[in-house]
mmCIF file of C-alpha atoms in Angstrom:
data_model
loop_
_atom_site.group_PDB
_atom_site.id
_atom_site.type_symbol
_atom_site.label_atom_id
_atom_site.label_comp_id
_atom_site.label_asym_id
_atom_site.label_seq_id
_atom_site.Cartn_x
_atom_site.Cartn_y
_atom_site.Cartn_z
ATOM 1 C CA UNK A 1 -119.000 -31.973 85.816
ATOM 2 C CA UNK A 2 -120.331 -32.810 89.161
ATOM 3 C CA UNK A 3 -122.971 -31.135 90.504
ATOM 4 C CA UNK A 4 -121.921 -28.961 93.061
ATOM 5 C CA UNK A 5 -122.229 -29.173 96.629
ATOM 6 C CA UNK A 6 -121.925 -27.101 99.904
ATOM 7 C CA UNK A 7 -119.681 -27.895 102.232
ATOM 8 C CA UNK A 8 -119.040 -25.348 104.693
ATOM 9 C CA UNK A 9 -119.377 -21.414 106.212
ATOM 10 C CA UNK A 10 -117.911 -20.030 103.122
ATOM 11 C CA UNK A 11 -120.312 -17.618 100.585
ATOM 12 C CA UNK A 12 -121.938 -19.811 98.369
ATOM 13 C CA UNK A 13 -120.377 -18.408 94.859
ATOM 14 C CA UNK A 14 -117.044 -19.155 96.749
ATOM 15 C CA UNK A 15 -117.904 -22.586 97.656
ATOM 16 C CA UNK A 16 -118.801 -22.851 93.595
ATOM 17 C CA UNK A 17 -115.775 -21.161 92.587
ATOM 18 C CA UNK A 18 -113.427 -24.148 94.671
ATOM 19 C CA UNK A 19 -115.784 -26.737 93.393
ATOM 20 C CA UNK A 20 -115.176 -25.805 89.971
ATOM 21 C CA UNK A 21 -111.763 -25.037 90.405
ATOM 22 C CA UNK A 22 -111.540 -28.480 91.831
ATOM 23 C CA UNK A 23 -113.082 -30.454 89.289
ATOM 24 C CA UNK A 24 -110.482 -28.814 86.862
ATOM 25 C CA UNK A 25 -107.628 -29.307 88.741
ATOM 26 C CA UNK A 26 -108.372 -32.968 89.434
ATOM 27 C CA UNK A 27 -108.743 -33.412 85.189
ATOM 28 C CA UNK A 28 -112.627 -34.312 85.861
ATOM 29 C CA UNK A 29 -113.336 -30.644 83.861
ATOM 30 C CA UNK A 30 -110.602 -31.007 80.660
ATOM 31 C CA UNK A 31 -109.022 -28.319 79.284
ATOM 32 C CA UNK A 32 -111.024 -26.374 76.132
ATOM 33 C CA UNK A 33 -114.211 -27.592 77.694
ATOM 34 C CA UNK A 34 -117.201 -25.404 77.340
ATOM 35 C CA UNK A 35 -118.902 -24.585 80.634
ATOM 36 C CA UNK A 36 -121.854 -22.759 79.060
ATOM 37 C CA UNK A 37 -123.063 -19.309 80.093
ATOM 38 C CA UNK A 38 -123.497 -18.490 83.450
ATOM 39 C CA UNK A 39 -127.018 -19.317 83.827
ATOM 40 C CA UNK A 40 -126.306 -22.796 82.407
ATOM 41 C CA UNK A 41 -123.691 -22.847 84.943
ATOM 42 C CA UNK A 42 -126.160 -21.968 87.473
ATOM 43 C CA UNK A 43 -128.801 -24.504 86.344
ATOM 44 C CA UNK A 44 -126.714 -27.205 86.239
ATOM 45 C CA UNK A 45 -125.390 -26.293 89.806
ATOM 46 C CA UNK A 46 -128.628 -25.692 91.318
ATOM 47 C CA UNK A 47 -127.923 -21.984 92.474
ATOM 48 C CA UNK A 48 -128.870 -18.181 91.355
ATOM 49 C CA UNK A 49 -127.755 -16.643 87.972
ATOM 50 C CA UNK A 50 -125.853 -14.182 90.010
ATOM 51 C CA UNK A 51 -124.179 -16.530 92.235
ATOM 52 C CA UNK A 52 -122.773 -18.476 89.373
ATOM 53 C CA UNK A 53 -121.485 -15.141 87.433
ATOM 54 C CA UNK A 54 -119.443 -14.122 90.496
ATOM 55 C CA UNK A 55 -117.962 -17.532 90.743
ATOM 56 C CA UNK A 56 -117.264 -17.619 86.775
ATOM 57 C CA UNK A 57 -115.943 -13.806 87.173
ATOM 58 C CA UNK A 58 -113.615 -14.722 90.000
ATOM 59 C CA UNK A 59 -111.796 -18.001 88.376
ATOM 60 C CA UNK A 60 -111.551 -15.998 85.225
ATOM 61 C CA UNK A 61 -109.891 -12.965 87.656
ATOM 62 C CA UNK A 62 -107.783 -16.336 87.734
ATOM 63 C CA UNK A 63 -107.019 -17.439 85.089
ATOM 64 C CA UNK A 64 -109.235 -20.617 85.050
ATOM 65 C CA UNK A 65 -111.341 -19.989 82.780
ATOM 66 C CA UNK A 66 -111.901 -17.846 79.183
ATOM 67 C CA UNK A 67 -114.842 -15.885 78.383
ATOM 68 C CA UNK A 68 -116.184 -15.407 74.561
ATOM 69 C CA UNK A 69 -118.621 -12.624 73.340
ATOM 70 C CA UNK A 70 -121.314 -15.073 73.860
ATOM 71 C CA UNK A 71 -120.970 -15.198 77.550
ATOM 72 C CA UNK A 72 -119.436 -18.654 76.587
ATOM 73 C CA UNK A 73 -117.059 -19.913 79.438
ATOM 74 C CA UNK A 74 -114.472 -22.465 78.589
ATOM 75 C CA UNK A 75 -111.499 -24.209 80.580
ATOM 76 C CA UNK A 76 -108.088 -23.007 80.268
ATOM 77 C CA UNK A 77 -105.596 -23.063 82.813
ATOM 78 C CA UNK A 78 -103.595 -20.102 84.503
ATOM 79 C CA UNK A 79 -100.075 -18.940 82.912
ATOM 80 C CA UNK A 80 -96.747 -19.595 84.517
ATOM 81 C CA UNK A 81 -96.331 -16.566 86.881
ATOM 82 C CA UNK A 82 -92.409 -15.562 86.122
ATOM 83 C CA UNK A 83 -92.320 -15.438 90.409
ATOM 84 C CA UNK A 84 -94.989 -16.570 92.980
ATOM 85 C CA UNK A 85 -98.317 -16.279 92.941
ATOM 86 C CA UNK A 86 -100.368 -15.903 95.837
ATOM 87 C CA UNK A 87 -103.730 -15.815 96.568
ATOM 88 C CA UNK A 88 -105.031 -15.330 100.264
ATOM 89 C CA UNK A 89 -108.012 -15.739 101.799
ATOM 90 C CA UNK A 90 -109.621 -12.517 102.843
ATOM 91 C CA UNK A 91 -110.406 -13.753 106.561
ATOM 92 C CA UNK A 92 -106.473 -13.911 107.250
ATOM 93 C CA UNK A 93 -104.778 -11.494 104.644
ATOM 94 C CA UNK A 94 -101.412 -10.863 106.381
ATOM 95 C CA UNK A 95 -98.042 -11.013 104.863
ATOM 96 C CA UNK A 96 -95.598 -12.758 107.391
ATOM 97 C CA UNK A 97 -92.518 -11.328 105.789
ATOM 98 C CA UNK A 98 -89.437 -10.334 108.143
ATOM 99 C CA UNK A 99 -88.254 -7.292 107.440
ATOM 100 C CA UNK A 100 -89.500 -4.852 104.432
ATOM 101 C CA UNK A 101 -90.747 -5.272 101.021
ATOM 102 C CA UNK A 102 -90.279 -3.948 97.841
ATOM 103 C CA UNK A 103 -92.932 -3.094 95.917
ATOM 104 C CA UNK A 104 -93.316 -1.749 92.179
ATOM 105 C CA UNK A 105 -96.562 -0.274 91.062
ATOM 106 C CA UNK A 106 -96.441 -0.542 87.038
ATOM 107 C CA UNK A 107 -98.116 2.493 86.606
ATOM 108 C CA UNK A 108 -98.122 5.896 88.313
ATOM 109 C CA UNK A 109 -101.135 5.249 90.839
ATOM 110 C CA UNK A 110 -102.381 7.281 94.180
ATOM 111 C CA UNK A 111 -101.509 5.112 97.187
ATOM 112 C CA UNK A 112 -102.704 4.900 100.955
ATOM 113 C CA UNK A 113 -99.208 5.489 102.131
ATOM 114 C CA UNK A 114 -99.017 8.910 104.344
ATOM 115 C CA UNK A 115 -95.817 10.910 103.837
ATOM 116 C CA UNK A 116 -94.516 9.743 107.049
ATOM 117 C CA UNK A 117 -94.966 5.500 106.183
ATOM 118 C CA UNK A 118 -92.992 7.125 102.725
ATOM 119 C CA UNK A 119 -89.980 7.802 104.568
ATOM 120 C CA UNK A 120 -89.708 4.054 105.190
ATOM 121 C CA UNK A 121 -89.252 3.075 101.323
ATOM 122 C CA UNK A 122 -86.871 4.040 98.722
ATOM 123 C CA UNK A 123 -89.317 5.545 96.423
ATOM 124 C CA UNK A 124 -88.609 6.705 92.920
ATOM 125 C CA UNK A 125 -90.405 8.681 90.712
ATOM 126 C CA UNK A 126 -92.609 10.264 93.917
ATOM 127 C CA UNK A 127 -95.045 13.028 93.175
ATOM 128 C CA UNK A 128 -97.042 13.848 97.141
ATOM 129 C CA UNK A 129 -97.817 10.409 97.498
ATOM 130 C CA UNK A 130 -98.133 9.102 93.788
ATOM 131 C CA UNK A 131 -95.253 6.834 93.049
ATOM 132 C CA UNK A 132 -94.135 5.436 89.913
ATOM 133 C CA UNK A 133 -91.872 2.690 92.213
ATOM 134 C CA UNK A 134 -91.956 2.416 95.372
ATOM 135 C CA UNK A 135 -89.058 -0.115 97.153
ATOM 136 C CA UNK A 136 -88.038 -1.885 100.373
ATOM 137 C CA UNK A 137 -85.632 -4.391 101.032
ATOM 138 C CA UNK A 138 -85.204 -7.754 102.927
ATOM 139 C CA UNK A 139 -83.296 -10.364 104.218
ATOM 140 C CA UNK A 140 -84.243 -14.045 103.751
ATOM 141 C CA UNK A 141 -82.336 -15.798 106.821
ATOM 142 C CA UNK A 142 -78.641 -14.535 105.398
ATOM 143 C CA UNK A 143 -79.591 -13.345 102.090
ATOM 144 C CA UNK A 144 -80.567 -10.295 100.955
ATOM 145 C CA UNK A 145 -83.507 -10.294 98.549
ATOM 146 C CA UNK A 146 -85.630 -7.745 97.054
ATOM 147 C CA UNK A 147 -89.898 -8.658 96.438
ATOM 148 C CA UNK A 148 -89.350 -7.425 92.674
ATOM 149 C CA UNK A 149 -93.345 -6.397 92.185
ATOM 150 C CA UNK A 150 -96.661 -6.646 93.930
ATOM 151 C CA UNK A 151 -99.891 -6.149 92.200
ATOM 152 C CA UNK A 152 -103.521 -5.706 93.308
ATOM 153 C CA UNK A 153 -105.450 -5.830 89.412
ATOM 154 C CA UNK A 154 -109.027 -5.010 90.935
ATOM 155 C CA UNK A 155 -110.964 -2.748 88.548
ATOM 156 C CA UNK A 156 -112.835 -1.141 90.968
ATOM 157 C CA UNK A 157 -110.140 0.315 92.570
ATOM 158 C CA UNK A 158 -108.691 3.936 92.285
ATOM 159 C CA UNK A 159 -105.829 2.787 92.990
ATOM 160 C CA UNK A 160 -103.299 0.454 94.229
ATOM 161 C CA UNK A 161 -103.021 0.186 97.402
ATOM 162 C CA UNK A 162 -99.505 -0.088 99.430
ATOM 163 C CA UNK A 163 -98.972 -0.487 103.132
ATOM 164 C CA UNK A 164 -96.341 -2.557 105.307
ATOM 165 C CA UNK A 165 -98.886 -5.791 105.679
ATOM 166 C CA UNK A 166 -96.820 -6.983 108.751
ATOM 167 C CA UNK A 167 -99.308 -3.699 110.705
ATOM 168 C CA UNK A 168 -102.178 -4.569 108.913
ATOM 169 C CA UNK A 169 -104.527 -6.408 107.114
ATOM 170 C CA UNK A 170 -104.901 -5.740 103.105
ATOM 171 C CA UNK A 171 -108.559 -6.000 102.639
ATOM 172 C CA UNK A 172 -108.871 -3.326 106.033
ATOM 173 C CA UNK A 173 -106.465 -0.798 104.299
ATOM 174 C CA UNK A 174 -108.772 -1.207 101.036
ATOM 175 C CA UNK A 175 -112.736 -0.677 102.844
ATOM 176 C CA UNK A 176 -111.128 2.036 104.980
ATOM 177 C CA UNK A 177 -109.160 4.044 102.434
ATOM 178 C CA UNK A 178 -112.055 3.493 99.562
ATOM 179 C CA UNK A 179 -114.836 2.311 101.663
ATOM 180 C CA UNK A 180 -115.910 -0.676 99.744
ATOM 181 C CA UNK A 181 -115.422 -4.347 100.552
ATOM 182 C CA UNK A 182 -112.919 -6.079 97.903
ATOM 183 C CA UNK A 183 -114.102 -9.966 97.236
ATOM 184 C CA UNK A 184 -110.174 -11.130 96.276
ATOM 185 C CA UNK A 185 -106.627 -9.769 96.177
ATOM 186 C CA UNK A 186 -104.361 -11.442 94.049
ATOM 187 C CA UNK A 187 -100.868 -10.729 93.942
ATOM 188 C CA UNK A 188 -97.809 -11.391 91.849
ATOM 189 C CA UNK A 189 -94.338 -11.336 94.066
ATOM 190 C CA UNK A 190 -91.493 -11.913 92.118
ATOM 191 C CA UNK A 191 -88.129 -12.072 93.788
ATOM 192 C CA UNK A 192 -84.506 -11.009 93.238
ATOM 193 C CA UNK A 193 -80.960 -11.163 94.886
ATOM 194 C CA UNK A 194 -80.317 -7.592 95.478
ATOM 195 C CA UNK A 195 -78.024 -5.309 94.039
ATOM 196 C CA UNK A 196 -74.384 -4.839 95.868
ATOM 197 C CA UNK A 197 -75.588 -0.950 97.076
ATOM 198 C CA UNK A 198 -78.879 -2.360 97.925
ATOM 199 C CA UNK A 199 -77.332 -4.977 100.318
ATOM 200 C CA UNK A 200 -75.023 -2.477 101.409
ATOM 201 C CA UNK A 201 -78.545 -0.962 102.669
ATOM 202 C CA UNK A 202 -79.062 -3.892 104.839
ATOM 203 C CA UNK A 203 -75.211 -4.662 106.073
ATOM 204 C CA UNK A 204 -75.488 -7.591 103.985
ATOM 205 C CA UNK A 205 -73.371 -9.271 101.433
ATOM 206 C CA UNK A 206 -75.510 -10.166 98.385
#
């Protein structure tokens, strides 16, 4: 692999994380090659042990790479995502959807969402403001869809976290509500036409 190199404003172990990423992408890193630990990582690269483990941490968060019991790091590539995966950048984390969302936490979680920004979802399986399944509907130009699930996986949340994103922006909602600062946000949006009653909902015709 090429040793990495700095190329603009960005933290360092994200800079390393998009060289990397790039060197596999590009076929220069094949797949089911051994990377090393994270401190060979970081020799090689010419930057801290710690620097090199968040980089490693966040392209396994990925999918980009596999970790064994020896700290071991080898290529792999991410799975097929059944809808589409996005991954934003946390400087500009802001949804640009028109009209609502529906979102489906996949287990029973505490959310940000007061009970008045409730009454603007269909939620199911509501307890205060725990929700097993919590929906909103669009339109996409004439059609009427439905944004089948949104997920935040970050361990070190409490929760997941649920607000309209056209008021706000993502990483905001999560150092407000649980005062820390959250490095990535990857989420999984998977859409469907909606159901007859459901477009019904909009005035639409599905």
């Amino acid at each position: 692999m090429r040793k990495f190199e700095r190329t603009s404003g960005k933290p360092i172990y994200q800079q390393l994380a998009d060289w990397i990423r790039e060197e596999i992408q590009s076929g220069n890193v094949p797949q089911g090659k051994d990377l090393g630990t994270h401190a060979e990582v970081a020799s090689h690269h010419g930057v801290k042990p710690n620097i090199a483990e968040r980089a490693l941490n966040q392209l396994q968060t990925e999918g980009w790479i596999l970790r064994n019991r020896d700290d071991i790091r080898k290529v792999t590539r991410p799975r097929e995502a059944a809808g589409v995966l996005l991954k934003w950048d946390p400087a500009d984390l802001r949804l640009e959807a028109e009209g609502p969302l529906e979102v489906k936490v996949l287990s029973k979680m505490t959310t940000s969402l007061s009970a008045d920004l409730l009454k603007i979802f269909e939620v199911h399986g509501v307890d205060g403001t725990r929700a097993s399944r919590i929906v909103k509907l669009h339109l996409s130009g004439k059609t009427p869809l439905a944004l089948e699930t949104i997920t935040a996986p970050m361990n070190d949340l409490p929760g997941l976290v649920m607000k309209d994103h056209r008021l706000t922006n993502l990483y905001a909602i999560i150092r407000n509500h649980y005062a820390i600062e959250v490095e990535s946000v990857e989420q999984r949006i998977h859409q469907r036409m909606l159901k007859p009653e459901e477009a019904n909902n909009l005035g639409a015709t599905p």
